[in-house]
Tab-separated table of C-alpha atoms in Angstrom:
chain	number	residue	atom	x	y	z
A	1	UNK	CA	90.554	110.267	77.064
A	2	UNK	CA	91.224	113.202	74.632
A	3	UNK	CA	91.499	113.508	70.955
A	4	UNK	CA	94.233	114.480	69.349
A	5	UNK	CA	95.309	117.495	66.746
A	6	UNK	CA	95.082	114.715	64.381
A	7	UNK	CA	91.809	113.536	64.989
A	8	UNK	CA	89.803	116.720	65.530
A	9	UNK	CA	91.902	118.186	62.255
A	10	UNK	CA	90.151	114.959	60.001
A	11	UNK	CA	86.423	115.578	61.824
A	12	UNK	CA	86.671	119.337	60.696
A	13	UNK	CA	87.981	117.646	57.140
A	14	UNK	CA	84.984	115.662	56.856
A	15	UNK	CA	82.760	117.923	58.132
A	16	UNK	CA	83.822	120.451	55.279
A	17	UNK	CA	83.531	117.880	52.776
A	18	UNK	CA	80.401	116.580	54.048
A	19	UNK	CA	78.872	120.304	53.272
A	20	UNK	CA	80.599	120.234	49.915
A	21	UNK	CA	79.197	116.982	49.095
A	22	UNK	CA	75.504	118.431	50.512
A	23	UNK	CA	76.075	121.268	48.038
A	24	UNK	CA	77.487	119.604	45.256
A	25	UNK	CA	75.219	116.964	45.147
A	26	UNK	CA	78.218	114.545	44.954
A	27	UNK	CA	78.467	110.901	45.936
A	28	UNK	CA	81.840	110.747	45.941
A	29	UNK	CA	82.497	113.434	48.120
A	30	UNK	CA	80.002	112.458	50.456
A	31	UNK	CA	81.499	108.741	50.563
A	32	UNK	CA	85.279	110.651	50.958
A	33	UNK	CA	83.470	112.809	53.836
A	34	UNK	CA	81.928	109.715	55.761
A	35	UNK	CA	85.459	107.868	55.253
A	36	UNK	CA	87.253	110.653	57.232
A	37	UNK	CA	84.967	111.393	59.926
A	38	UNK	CA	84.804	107.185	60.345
A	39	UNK	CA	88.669	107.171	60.853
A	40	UNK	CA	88.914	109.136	64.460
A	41	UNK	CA	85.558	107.534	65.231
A	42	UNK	CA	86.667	103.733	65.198
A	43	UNK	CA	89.802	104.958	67.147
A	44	UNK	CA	87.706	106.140	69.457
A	45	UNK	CA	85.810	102.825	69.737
A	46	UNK	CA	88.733	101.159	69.879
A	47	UNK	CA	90.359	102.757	72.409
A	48	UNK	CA	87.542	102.550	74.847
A	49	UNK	CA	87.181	98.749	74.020
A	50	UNK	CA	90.831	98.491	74.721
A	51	UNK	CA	90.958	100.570	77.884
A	52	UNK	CA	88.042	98.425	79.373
A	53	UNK	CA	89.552	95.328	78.619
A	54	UNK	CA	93.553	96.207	80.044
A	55	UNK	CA	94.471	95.638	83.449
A	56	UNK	CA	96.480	98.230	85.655
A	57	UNK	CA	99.801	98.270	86.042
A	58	UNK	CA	101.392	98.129	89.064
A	59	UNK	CA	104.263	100.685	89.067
A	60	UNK	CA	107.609	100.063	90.304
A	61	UNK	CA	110.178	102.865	91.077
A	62	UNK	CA	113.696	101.831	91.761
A	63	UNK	CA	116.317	104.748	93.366
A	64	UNK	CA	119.742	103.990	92.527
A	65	UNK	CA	121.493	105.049	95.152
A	66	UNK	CA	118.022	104.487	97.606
A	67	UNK	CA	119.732	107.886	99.454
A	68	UNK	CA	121.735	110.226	96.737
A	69	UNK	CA	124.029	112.850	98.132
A	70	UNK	CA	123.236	116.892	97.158
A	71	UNK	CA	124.965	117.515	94.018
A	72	UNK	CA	125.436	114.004	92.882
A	73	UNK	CA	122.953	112.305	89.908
A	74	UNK	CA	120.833	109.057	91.198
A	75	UNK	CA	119.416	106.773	88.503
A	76	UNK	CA	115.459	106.488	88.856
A	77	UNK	CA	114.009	103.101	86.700
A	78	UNK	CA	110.496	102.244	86.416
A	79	UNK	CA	109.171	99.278	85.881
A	80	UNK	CA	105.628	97.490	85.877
A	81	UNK	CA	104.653	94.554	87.679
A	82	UNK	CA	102.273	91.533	86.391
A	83	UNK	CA	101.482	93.796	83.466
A	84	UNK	CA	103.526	94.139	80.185
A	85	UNK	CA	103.374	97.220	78.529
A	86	UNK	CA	101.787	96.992	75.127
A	87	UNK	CA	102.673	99.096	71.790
A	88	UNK	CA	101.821	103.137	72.111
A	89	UNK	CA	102.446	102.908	75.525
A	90	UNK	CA	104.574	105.192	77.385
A	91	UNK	CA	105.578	105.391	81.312
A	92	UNK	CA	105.680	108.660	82.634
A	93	UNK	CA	105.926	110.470	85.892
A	94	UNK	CA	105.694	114.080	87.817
A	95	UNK	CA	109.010	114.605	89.043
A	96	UNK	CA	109.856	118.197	91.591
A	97	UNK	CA	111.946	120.927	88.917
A	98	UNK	CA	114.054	120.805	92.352
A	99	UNK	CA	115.434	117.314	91.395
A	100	UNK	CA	116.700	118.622	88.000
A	101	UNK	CA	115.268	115.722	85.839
A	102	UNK	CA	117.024	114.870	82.492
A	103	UNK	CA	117.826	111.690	80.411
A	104	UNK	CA	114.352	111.280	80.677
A	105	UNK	CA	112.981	107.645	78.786
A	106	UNK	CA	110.696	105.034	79.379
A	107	UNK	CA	112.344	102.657	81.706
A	108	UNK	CA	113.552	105.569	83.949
A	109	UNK	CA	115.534	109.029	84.473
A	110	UNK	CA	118.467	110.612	85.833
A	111	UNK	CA	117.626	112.721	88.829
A	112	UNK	CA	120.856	115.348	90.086
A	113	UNK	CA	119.472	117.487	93.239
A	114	UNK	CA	121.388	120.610	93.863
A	115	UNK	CA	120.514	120.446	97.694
A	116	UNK	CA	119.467	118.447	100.920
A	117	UNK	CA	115.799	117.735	101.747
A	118	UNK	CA	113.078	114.927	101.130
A	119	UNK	CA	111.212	115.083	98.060
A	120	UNK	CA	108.296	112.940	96.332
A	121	UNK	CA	108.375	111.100	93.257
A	122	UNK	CA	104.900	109.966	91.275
A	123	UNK	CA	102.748	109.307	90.897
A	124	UNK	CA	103.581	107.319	87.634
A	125	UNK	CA	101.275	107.687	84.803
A	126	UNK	CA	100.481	105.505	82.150
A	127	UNK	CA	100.064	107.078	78.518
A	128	UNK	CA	98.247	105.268	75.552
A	129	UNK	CA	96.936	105.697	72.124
A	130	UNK	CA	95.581	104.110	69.559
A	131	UNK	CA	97.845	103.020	66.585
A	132	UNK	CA	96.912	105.876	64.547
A	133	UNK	CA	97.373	108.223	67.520
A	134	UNK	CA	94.198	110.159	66.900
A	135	UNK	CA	93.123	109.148	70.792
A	136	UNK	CA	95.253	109.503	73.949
A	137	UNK	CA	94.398	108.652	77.408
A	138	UNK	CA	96.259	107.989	80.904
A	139	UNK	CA	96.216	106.404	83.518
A	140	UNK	CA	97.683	107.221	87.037
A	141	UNK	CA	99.434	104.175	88.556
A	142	UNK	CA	100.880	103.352	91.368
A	143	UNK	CA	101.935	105.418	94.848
A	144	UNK	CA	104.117	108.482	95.508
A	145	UNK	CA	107.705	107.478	96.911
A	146	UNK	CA	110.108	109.731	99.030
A	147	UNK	CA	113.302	110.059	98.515
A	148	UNK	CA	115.689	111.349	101.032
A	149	UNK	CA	118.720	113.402	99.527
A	150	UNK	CA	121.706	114.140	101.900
A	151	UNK	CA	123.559	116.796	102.940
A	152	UNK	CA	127.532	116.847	101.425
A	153	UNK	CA	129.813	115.870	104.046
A	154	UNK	CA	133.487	115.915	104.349
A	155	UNK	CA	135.429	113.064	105.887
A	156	UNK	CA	137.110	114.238	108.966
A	157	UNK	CA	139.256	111.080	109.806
A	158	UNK	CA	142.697	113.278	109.716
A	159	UNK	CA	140.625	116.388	111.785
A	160	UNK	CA	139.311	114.155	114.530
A	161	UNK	CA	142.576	112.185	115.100
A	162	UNK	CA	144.406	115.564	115.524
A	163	UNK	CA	142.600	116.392	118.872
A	164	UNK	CA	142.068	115.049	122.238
A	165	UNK	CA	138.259	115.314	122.371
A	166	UNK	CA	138.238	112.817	125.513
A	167	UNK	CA	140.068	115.505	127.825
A	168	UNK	CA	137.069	116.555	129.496
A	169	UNK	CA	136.203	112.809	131.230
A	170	UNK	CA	137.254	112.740	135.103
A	171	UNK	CA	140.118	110.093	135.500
A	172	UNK	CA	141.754	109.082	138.344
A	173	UNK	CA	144.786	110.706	139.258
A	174	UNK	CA	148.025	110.441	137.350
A	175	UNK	CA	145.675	108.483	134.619
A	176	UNK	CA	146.947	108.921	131.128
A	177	UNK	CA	144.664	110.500	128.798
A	178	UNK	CA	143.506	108.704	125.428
A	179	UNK	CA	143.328	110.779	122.090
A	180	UNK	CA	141.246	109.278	119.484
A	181	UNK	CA	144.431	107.272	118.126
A	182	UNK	CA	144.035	105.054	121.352
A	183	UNK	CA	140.658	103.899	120.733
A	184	UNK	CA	141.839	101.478	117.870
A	185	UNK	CA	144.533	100.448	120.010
A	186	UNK	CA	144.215	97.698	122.574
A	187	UNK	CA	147.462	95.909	125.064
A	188	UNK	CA	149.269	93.574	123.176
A	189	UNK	CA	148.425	89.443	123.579
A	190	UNK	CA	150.888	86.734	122.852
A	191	UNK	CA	150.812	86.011	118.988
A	192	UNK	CA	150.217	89.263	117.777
A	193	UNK	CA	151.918	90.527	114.518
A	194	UNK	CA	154.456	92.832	116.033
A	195	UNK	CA	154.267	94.757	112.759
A	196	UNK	CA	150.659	95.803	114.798
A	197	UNK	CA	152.503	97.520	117.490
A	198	UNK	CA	151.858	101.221	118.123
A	199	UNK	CA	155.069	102.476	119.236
A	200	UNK	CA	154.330	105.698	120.027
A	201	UNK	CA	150.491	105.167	121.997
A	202	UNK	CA	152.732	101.850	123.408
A	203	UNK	CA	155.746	104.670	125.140
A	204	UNK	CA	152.388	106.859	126.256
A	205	UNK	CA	150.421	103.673	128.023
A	206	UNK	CA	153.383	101.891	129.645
A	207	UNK	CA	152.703	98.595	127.614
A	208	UNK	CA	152.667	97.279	123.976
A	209	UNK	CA	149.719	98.773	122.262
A	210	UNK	CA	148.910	96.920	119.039
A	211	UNK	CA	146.339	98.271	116.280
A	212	UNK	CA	142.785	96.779	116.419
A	213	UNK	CA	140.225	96.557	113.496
A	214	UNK	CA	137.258	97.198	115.908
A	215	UNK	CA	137.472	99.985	118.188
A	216	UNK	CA	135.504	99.713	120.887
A	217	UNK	CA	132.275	102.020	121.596
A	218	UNK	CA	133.515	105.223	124.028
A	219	UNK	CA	132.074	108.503	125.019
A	220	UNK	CA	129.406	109.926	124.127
A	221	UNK	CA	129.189	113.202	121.722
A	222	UNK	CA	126.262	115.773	121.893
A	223	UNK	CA	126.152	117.900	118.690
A	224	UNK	CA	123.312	120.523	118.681
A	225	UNK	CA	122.650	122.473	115.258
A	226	UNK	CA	120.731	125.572	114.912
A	227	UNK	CA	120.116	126.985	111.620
A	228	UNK	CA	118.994	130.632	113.006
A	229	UNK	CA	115.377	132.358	111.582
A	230	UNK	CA	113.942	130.645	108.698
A	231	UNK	CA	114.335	131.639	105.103
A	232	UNK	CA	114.641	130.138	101.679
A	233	UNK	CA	117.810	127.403	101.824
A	234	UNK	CA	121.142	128.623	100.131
A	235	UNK	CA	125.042	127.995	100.530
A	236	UNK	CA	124.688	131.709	100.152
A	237	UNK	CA	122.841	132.327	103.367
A	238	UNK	CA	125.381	129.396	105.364
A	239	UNK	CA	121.819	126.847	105.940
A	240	UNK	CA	123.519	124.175	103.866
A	241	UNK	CA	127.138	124.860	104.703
A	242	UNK	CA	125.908	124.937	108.654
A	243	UNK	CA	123.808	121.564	107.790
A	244	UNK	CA	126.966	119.833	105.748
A	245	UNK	CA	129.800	120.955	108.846
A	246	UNK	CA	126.851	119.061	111.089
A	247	UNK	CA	126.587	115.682	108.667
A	248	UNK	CA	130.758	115.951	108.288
A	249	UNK	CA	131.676	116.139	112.106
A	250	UNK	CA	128.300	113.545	112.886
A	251	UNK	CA	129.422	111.067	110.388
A	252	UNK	CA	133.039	111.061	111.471
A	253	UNK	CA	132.623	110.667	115.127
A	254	UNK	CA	129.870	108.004	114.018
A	255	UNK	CA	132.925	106.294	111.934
A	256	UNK	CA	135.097	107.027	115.127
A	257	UNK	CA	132.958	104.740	117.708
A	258	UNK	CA	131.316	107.767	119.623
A	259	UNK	CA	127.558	107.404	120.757
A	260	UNK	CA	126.625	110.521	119.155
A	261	UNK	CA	123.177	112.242	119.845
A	262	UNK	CA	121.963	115.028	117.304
A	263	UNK	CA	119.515	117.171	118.301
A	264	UNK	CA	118.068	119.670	115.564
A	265	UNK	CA	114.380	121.218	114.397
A	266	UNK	CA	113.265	118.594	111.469
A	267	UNK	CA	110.522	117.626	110.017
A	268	UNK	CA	109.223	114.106	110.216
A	269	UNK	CA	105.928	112.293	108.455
A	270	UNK	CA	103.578	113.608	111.251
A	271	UNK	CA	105.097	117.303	111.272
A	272	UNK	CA	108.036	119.071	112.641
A	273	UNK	CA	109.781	117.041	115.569
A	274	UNK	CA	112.515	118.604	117.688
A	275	UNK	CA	113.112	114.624	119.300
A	276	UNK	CA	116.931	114.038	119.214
A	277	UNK	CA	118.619	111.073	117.976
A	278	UNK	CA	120.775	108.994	120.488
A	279	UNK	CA	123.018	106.950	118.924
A	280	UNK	CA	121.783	107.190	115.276
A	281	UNK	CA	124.117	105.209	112.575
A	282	UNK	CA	125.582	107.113	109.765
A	283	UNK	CA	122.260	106.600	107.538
A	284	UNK	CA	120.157	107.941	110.717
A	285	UNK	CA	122.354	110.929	111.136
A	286	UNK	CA	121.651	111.963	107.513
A	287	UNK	CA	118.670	111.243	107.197
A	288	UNK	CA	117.661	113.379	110.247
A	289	UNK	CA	119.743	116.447	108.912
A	290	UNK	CA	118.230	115.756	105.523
A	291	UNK	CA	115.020	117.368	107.278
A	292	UNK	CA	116.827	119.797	109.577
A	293	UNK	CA	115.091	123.472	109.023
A	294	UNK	CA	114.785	126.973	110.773
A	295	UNK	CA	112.945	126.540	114.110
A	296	UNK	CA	109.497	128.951	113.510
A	297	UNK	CA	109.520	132.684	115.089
A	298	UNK	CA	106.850	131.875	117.185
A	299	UNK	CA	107.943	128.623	118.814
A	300	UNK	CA	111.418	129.389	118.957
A	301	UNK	CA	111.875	130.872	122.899
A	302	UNK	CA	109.937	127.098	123.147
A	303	UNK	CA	111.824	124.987	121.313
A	304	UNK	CA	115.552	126.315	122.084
A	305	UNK	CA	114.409	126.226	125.802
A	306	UNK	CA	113.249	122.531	125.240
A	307	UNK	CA	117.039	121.754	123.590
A	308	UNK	CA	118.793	123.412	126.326
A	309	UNK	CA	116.817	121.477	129.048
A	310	UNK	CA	118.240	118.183	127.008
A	311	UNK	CA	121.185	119.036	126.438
A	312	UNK	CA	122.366	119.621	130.450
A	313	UNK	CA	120.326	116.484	131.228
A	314	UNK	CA	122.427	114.313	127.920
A	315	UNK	CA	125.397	113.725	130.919
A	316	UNK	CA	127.885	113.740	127.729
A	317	UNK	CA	130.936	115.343	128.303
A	318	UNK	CA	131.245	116.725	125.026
A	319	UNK	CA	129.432	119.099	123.329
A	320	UNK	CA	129.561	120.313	119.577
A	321	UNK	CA	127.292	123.056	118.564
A	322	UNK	CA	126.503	124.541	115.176
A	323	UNK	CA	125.093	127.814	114.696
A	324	UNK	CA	124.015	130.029	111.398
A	325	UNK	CA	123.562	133.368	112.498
A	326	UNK	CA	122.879	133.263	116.340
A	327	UNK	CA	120.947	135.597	117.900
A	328	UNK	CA	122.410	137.020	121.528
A	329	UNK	CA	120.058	135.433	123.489
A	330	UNK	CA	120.630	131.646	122.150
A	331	UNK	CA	124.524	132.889	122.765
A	332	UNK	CA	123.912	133.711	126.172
A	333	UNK	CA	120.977	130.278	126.943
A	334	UNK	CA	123.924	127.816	125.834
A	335	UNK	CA	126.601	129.698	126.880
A	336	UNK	CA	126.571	128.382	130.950
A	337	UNK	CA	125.938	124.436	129.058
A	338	UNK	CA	129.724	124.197	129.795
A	339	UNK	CA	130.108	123.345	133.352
A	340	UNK	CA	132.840	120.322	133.188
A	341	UNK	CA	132.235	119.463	129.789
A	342	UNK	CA	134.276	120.055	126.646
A	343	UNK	CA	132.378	122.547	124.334
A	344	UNK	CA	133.084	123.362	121.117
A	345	UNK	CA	130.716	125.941	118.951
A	346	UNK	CA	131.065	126.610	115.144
A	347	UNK	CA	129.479	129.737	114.219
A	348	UNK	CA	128.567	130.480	110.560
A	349	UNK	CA	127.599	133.829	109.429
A	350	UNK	CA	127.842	136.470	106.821
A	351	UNK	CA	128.218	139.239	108.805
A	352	UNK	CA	131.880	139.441	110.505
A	353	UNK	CA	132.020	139.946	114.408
A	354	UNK	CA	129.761	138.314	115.823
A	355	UNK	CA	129.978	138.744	120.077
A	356	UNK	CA	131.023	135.128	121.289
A	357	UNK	CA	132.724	136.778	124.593
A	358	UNK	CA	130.098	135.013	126.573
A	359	UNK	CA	130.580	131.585	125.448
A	360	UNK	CA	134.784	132.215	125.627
A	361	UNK	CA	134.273	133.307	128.917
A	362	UNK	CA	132.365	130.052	129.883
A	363	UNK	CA	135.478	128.013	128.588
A	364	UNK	CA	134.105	127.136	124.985
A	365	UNK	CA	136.044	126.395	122.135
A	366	UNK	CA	134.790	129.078	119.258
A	367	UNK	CA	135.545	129.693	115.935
A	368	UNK	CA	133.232	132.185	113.384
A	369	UNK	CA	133.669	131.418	109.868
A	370	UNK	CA	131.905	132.373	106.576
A	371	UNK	CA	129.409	130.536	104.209
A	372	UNK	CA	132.321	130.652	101.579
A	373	UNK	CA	134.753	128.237	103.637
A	374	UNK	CA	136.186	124.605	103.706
A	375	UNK	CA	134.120	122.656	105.863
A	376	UNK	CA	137.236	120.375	107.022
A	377	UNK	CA	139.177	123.439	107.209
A	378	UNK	CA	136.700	125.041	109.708
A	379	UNK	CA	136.824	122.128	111.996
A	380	UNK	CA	140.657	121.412	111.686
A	381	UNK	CA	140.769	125.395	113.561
A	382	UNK	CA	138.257	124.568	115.865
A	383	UNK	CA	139.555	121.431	116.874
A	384	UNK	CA	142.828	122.349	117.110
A	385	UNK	CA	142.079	125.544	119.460
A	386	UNK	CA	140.287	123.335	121.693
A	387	UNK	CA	143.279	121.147	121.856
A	388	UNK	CA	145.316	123.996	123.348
């Protein structure tokens, strides 16, 4: 509880006037004197009457969306619970200058963060005065909340539909392969709207293939990301471009039916966590690359060795990788992760010509591109050389 400009600017009032009426001799100033000094004094009282008699306020925050995408605004409202907010009251809260905060009011704010990562809102505060606003207090209210802001991710529909990706599973011989058209296709049943029929998958199977709604769950999809030695986050640098090629190709083969499993360096509630996620839904995926980050210098022998070890024990026989400025040994460790499997590796960096001969040579499917380029674009090459 503090006192305002106001209120200290009428005490040093009355305490002039109260020496002018002392040296005067005046009644009248004296009586003026004790009037202002009184003013700021039964505010005072007031307020601490008041404050002793109010009840907290439970704080609610509502996130609208609960999980807003980098770059886009999110509504924040606040609201109290139980307790109605009384005249010269105001609800306020701390909010990270990385959130970019404006359209600030009392039921709420606009938030619109620039990039990825989980942040903390509150705690809410509670500001009152007295109706002369010569006294001010607050009080804090309510818990922090985290919110989770995504990566930006393309849609890759068109990208993914372009490619065989299931060309490295052993079939039988003289068994036709399935691109990623087939798996919303299923053999036609009596009854079926012929308008369903897939002429061209139908000519590739043998038999009527008609158009399904829900494709059916098939292979599985590793995609490793590795976002090189740590420093501060920038689309300059390729983290966040690197991070939104990851959410893009995750969330489409997510969309697609494929058991995906993303294995990255995040951080979780307990600390950092280098656990993959098998078979994450779309909300999983991002909010696990939401909290991707640089693996630390002095654990990072430890931790790419760990991710290595997981990914030739995954048994998928496809794997995506993501890299921002690889280093030639983490070229040469995933570089023999090939074996039967299809591999694909997207490599962002700034610098041009960057040595992938050894993971060419191992049968991958490369392609180096800078922090500067389309993310669907990127893909759409990669994709398509690995088609070949």
């Amino acid at each position: 509880m503090r006192l305002s400009a106001r209120a200290i600017g009428l005490l040093i009032s009355g305490a002039i006037l109260a020496v002018l009426a002392a040296s005067m001799q005046s009644i009248t100033l004296a009586r003026i004197a004790a009037l202002v000094v009184a003013v700021p004094l039964v505010s005072l009282l007031w307020s601490l009457v008041t404050r002793a008699m109010s009840k907290p306020a439970a704080v609610v925050r509502t996130v609208i969306p609960q999980r807003p995408t980098a770059g886009s605004s999110a509504t924040v409202r606040l609201h109290t619970t139980d307790v109605r907010l009384g005249p010269w009251t105001t609800l306020r809260e701390r909010v990270p200058s990385a959130l970019h905060r404006s359209g600030t009011s009392g039921g709420g704010y606009t938030i619109t963060p620039p990039s990825r990562g989980v942040f903390s809102l509150g705690p809410a505060t509670v500001h009152r005065s007295d109706p002369l606003n010569l006294v001010r207090w607050r009080v804090t209210s309510g818990p922090t909340d985290e919110v989770i802001v995504w990566p930006r991710y393309a849609d890759l529909t068109r990208e993914i539909r372009a490619v065989t990706l299931d060309a490295a599973v052993s079939r039988p011989q003289g068994s036709p392969q399935r691109n990623l058209e087939d798996l919303t296709l299923r053999e036609y049943q009596r009854g079926d709207d012929l308008h369903r029929v897939h002429w061209r998958s139908s000519a590739r199977q043998g038999a009527l293939m008609v158009r399904q709604d829900e494709p059916s769950t098939t292979h599985g999809v590793d995609v490793l990301l590795d976002l090189g030695a740590p420093e501060v986050h920038s689309p300059e640098n390729g983290t966040e471009w690197a991070v939104s090629a990851t959410a893009s190709l995750a969330v489409s083969l997510i969309r697609h039916r494929y058991r995906v499993r993303i294995a990255t360096h995040h951080t979780t509630r307990g600390g950092a966590s280098d656990e993959p996620l098998v078979g994450p839904s779309q909300t999983e995926a991002l909010d696990l690359l939401a909290r991707a980050e640089a693996i630390p210098a002095d654990i990072r022998d430890d931790v790419h060795a760990e991710l290595m070890r997981r990914a030739r024990g995954s048994g998928a026989p496809i794997l995506m990788v993501v890299l921002r400025e690889p280093e030639e040994a983490l070229i040469d460790r995933i570089a023999p992760l090939a074996g039967r499997r299809r591999c694909f590796a997207l490599v962002v960096s700034t610098v041009a010509g960057t040595d992938l001969g050894p993971l060419e040579s191992e049968g991958w499917s490369v392609s180096q591109v800078g922090p500067d380029a389309s993310v669907a674009d990127a893909w759409s090459d990669l994709l398509t050389v690995g088609a070949r």
